[in-house]
PDB file of C-alpha atoms in Angstrom:
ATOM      1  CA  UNK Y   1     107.274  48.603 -61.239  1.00 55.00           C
ATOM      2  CA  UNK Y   2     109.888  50.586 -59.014  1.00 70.00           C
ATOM      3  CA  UNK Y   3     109.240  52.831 -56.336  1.00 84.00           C
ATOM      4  CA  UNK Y   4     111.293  56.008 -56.834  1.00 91.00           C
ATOM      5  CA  UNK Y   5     112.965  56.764 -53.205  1.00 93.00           C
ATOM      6  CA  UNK Y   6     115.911  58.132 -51.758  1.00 93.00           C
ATOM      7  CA  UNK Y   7     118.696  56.833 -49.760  1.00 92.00           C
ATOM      8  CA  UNK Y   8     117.549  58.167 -46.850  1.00 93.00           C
ATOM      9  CA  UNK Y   9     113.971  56.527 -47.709  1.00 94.00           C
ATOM     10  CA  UNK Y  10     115.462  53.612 -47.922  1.00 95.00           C
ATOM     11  CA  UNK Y  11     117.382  53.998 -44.311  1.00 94.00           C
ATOM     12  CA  UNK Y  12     114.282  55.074 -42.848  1.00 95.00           C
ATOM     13  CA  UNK Y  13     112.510  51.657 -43.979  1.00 96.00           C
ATOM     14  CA  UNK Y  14     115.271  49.632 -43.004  1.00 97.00           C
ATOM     15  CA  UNK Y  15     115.470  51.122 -39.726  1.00 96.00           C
ATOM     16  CA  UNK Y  16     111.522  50.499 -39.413  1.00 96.00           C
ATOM     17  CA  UNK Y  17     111.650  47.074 -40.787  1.00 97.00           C
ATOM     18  CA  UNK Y  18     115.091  45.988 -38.503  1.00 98.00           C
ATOM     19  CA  UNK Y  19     112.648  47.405 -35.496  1.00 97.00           C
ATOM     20  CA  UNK Y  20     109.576  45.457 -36.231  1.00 97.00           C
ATOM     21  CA  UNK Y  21     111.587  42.254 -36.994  1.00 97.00           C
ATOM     22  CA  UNK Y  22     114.093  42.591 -33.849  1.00 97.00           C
ATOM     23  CA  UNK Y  23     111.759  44.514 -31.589  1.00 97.00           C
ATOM     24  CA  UNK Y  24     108.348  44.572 -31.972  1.00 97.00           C
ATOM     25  CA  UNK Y  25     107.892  40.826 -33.202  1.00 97.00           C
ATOM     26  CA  UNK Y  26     109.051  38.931 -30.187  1.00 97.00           C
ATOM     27  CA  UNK Y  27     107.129  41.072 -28.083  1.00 97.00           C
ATOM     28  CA  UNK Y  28     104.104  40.471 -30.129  1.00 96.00           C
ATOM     29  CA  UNK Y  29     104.768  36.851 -30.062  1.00 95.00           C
ATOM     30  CA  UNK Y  30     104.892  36.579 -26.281  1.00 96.00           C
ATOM     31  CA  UNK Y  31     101.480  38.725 -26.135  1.00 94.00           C
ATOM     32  CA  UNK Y  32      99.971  35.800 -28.427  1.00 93.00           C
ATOM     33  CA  UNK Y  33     101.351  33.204 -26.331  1.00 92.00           C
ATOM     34  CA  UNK Y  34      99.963  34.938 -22.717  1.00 92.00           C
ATOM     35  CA  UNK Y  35      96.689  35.948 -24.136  1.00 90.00           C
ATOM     36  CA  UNK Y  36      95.883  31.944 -25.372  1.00 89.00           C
ATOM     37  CA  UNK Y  37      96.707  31.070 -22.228  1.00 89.00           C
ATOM     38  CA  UNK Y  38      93.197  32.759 -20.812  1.00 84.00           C
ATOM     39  CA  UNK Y  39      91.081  29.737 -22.456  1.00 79.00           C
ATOM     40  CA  UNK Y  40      88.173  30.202 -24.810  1.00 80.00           C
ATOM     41  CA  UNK Y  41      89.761  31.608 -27.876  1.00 78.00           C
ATOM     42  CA  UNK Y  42      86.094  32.611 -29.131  1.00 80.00           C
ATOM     43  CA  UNK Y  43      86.403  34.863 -26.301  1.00 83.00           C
ATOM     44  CA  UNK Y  44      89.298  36.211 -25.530  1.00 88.00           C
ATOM     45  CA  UNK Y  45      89.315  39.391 -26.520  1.00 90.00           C
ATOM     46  CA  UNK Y  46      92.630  40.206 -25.356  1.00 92.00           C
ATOM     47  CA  UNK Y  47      94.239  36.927 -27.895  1.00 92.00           C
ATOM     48  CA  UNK Y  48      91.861  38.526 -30.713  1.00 93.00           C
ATOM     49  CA  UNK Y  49      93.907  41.816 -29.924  1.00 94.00           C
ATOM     50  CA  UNK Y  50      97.190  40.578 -30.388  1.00 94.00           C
ATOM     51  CA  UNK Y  51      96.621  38.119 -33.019  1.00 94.00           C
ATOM     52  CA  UNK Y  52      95.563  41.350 -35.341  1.00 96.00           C
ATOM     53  CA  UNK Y  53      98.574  43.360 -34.127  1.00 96.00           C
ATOM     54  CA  UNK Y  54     100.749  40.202 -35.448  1.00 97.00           C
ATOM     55  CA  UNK Y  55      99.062  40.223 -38.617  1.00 97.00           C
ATOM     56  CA  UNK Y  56      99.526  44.178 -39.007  1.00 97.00           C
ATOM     57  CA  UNK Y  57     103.171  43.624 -38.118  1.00 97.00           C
ATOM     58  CA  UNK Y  58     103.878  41.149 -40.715  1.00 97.00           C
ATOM     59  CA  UNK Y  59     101.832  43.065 -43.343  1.00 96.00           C
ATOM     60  CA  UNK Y  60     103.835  46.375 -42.514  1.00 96.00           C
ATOM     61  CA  UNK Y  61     107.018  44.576 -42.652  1.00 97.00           C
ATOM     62  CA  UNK Y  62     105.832  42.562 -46.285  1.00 97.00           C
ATOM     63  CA  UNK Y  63     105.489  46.433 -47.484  1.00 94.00           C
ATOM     64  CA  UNK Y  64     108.808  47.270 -46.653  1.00 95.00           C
ATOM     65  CA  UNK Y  65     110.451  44.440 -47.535  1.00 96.00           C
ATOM     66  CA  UNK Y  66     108.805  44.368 -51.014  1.00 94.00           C
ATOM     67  CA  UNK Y  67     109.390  48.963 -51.356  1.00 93.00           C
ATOM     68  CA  UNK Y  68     113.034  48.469 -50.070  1.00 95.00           C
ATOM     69  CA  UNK Y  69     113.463  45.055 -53.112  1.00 95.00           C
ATOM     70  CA  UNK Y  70     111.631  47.068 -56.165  1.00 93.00           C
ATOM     71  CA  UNK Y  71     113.530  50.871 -55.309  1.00 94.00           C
ATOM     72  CA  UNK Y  72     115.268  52.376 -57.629  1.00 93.00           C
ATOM     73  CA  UNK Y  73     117.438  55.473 -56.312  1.00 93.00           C
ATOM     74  CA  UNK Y  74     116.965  58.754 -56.950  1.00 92.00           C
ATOM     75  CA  UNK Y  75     118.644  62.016 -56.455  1.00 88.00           C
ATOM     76  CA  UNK Y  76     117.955  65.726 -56.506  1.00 84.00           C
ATOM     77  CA  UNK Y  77     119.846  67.075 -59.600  1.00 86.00           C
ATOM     78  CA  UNK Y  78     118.285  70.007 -59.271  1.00 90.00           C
ATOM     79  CA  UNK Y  79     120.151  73.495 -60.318  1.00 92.00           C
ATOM     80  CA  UNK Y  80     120.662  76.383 -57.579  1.00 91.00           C
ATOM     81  CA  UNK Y  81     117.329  78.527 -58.702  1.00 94.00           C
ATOM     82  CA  UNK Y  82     114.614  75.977 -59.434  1.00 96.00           C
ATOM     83  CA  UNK Y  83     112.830  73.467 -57.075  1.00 96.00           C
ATOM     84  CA  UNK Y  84     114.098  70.233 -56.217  1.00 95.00           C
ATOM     85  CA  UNK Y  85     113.235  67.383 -54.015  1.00 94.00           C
ATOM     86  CA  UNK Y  86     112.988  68.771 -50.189  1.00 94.00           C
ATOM     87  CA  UNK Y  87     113.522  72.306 -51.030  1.00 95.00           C
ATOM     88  CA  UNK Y  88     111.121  74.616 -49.030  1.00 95.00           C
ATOM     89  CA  UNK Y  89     109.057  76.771 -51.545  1.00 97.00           C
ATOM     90  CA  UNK Y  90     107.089  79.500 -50.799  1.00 97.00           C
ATOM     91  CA  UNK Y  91     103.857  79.204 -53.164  1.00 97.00           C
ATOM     92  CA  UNK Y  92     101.357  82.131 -53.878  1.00 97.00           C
ATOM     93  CA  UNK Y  93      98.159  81.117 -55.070  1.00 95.00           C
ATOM     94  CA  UNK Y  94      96.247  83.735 -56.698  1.00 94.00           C
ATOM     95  CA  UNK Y  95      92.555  82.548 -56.886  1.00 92.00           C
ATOM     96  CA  UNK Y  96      92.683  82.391 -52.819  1.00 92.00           C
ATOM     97  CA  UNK Y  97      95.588  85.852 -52.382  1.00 95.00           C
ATOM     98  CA  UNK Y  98      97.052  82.975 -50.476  1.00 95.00           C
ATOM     99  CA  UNK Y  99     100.690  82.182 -49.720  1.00 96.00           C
ATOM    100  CA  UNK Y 100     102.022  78.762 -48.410  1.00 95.00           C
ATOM    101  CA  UNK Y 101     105.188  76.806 -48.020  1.00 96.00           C
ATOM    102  CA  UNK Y 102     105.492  73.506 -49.170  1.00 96.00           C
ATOM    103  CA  UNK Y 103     108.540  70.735 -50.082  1.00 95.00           C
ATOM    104  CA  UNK Y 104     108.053  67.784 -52.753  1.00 94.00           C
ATOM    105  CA  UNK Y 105     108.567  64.781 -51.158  1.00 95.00           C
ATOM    106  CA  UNK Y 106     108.865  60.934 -52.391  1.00 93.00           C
ATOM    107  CA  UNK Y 107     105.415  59.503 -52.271  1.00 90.00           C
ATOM    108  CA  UNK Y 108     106.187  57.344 -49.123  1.00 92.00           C
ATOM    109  CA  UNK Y 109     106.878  60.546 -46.917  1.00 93.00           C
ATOM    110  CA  UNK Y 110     104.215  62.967 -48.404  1.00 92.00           C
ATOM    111  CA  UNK Y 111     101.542  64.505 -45.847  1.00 93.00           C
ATOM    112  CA  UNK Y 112      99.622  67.144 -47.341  1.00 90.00           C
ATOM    113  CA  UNK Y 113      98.334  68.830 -44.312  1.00 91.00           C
ATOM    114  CA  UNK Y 114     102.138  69.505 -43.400  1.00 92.00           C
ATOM    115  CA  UNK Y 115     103.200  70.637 -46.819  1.00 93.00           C
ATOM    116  CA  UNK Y 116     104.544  67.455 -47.757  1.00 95.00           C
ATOM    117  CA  UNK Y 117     103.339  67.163 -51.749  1.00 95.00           C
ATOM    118  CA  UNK Y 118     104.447  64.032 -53.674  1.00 94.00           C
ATOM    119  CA  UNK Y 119     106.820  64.653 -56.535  1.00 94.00           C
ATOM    120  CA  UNK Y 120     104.279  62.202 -57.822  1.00 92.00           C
ATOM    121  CA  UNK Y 121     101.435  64.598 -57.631  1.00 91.00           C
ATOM    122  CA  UNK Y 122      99.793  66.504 -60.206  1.00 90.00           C
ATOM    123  CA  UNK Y 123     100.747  69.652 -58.345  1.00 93.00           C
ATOM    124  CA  UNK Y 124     104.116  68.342 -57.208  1.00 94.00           C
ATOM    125  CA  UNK Y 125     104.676  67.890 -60.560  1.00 93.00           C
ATOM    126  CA  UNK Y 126     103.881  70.779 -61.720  1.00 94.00           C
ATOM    127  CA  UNK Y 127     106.102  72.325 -59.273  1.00 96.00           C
ATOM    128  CA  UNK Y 128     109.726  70.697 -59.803  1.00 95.00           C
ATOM    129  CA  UNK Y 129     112.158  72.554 -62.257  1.00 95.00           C
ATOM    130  CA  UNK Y 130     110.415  75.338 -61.592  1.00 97.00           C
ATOM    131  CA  UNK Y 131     112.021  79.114 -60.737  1.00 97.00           C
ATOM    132  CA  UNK Y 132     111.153  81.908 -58.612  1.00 97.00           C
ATOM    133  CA  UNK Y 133     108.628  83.815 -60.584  1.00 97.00           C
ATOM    134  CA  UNK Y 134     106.902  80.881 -62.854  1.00 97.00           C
ATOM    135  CA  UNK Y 135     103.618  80.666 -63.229  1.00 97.00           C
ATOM    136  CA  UNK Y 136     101.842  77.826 -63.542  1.00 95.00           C
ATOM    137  CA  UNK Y 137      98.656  75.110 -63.584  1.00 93.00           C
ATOM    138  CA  UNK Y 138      97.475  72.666 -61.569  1.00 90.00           C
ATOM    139  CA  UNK Y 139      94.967  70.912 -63.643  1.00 88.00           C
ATOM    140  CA  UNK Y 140      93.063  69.025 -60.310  1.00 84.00           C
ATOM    141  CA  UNK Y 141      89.828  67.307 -62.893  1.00 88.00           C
ATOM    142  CA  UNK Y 142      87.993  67.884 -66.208  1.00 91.00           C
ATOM    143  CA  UNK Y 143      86.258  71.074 -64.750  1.00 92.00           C
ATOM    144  CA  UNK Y 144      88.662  72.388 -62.343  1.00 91.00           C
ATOM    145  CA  UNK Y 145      91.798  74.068 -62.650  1.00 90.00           C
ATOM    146  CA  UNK Y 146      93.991  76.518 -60.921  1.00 92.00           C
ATOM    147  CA  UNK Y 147      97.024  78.915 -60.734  1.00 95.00           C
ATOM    148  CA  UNK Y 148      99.835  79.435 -58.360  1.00 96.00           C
ATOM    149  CA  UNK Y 149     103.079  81.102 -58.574  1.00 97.00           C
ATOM    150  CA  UNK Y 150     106.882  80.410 -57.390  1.00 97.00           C
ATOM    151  CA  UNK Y 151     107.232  83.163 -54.725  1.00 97.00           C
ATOM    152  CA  UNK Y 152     110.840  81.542 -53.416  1.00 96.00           C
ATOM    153  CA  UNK Y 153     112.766  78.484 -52.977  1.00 97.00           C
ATOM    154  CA  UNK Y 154     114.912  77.759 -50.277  1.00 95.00           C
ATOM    155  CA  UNK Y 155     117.701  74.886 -51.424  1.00 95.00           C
ATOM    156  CA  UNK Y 156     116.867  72.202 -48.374  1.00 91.00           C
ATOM    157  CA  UNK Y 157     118.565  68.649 -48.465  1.00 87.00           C
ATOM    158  CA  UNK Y 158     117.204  65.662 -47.094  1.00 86.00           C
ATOM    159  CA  UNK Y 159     117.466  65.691 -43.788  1.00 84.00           C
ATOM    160  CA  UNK Y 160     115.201  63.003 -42.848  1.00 83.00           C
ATOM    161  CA  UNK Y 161     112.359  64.735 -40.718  1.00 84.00           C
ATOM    162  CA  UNK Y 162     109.942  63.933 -42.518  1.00 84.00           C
ATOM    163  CA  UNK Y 163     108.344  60.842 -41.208  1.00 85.00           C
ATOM    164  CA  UNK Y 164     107.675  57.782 -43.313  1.00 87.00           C
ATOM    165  CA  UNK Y 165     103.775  57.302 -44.383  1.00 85.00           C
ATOM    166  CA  UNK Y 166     101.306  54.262 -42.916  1.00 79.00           C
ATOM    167  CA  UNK Y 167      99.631  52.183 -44.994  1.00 63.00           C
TER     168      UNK Y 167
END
């Protein structure tokens, strides 16, 4: 399976991964090494502590590693007056007379609660190609549907704000 990112996702887990490997890992390693120094390991709170931050470093970096090897590049090819990746729309939901702005995201930089929808996501979906005016539906289950409405797009490029998710 490949994980559909852009350059700049790419960049920004390189840049995370070349931190955690250059930076972050020595330091961790020398925290090991003082905190078994204390004695009783079954203990030692403090060794316990930084034995579990090693093992979340390495796991974090394993993710990288393994989304950076199985990427496959993508690019907005988007036309001027329909929604691409990292354009700001303006949405208009009808059931709530509600109006929000949003951008579709890659999946590895989505955050809902700032607007950040995965491309991957049924409403993500829903919403690239789209142009100012279409209507459409966001089918969220079996029972539950509902409608929103292209109020504008405004033609954004990726400048690489938006952070990079945790696992």
């Amino acid at each position: 399976m490949h994980n559909e990112l852009t350059r700049k996702d790419i960049e920004k887990m390189q840049a995370e991964l070349d931190h955690r490997r250059l930076d972050l890992q020595p330091e961790i390693i020398e925290e090991v090494k003082r905190t078994r120094a204390f004695g009783d390991l079954s203990e030692n709170y403090e060794y316990k502590a930084a034995k579990q931050a090693q093992r979340e470093n390495q796991s974090r970096m394993r993710y990288l590693e393994n989304m950076i090897k199985t990427a496959h590049v993508i690019e907005d090819r988007s036309q001027d007056d329909e929604v691409g990746l990292f354009d700001k729309v303006e949405i208009y939901m009808p059931e709530d007379d509600e109006t929000e702005i949003i951008q579709v995201v890659t999946t590895v930089r989505c955050d809902p609660r700032m607007g950040l929808i995965s491309k991957e996501s049924p409403f993500g979906q829903q919403v690239l190609g789209k142009k100012v005016g279409d209507r459409f539906t966001v089918q969220v289950n079996e029972k539950y549907s509902y409608t929103a409405e292209i109020r504008s797009i405004t033609k954004m490029e990726d400048d690489g704000s938006a952070p990079l998710m945790r696992h």
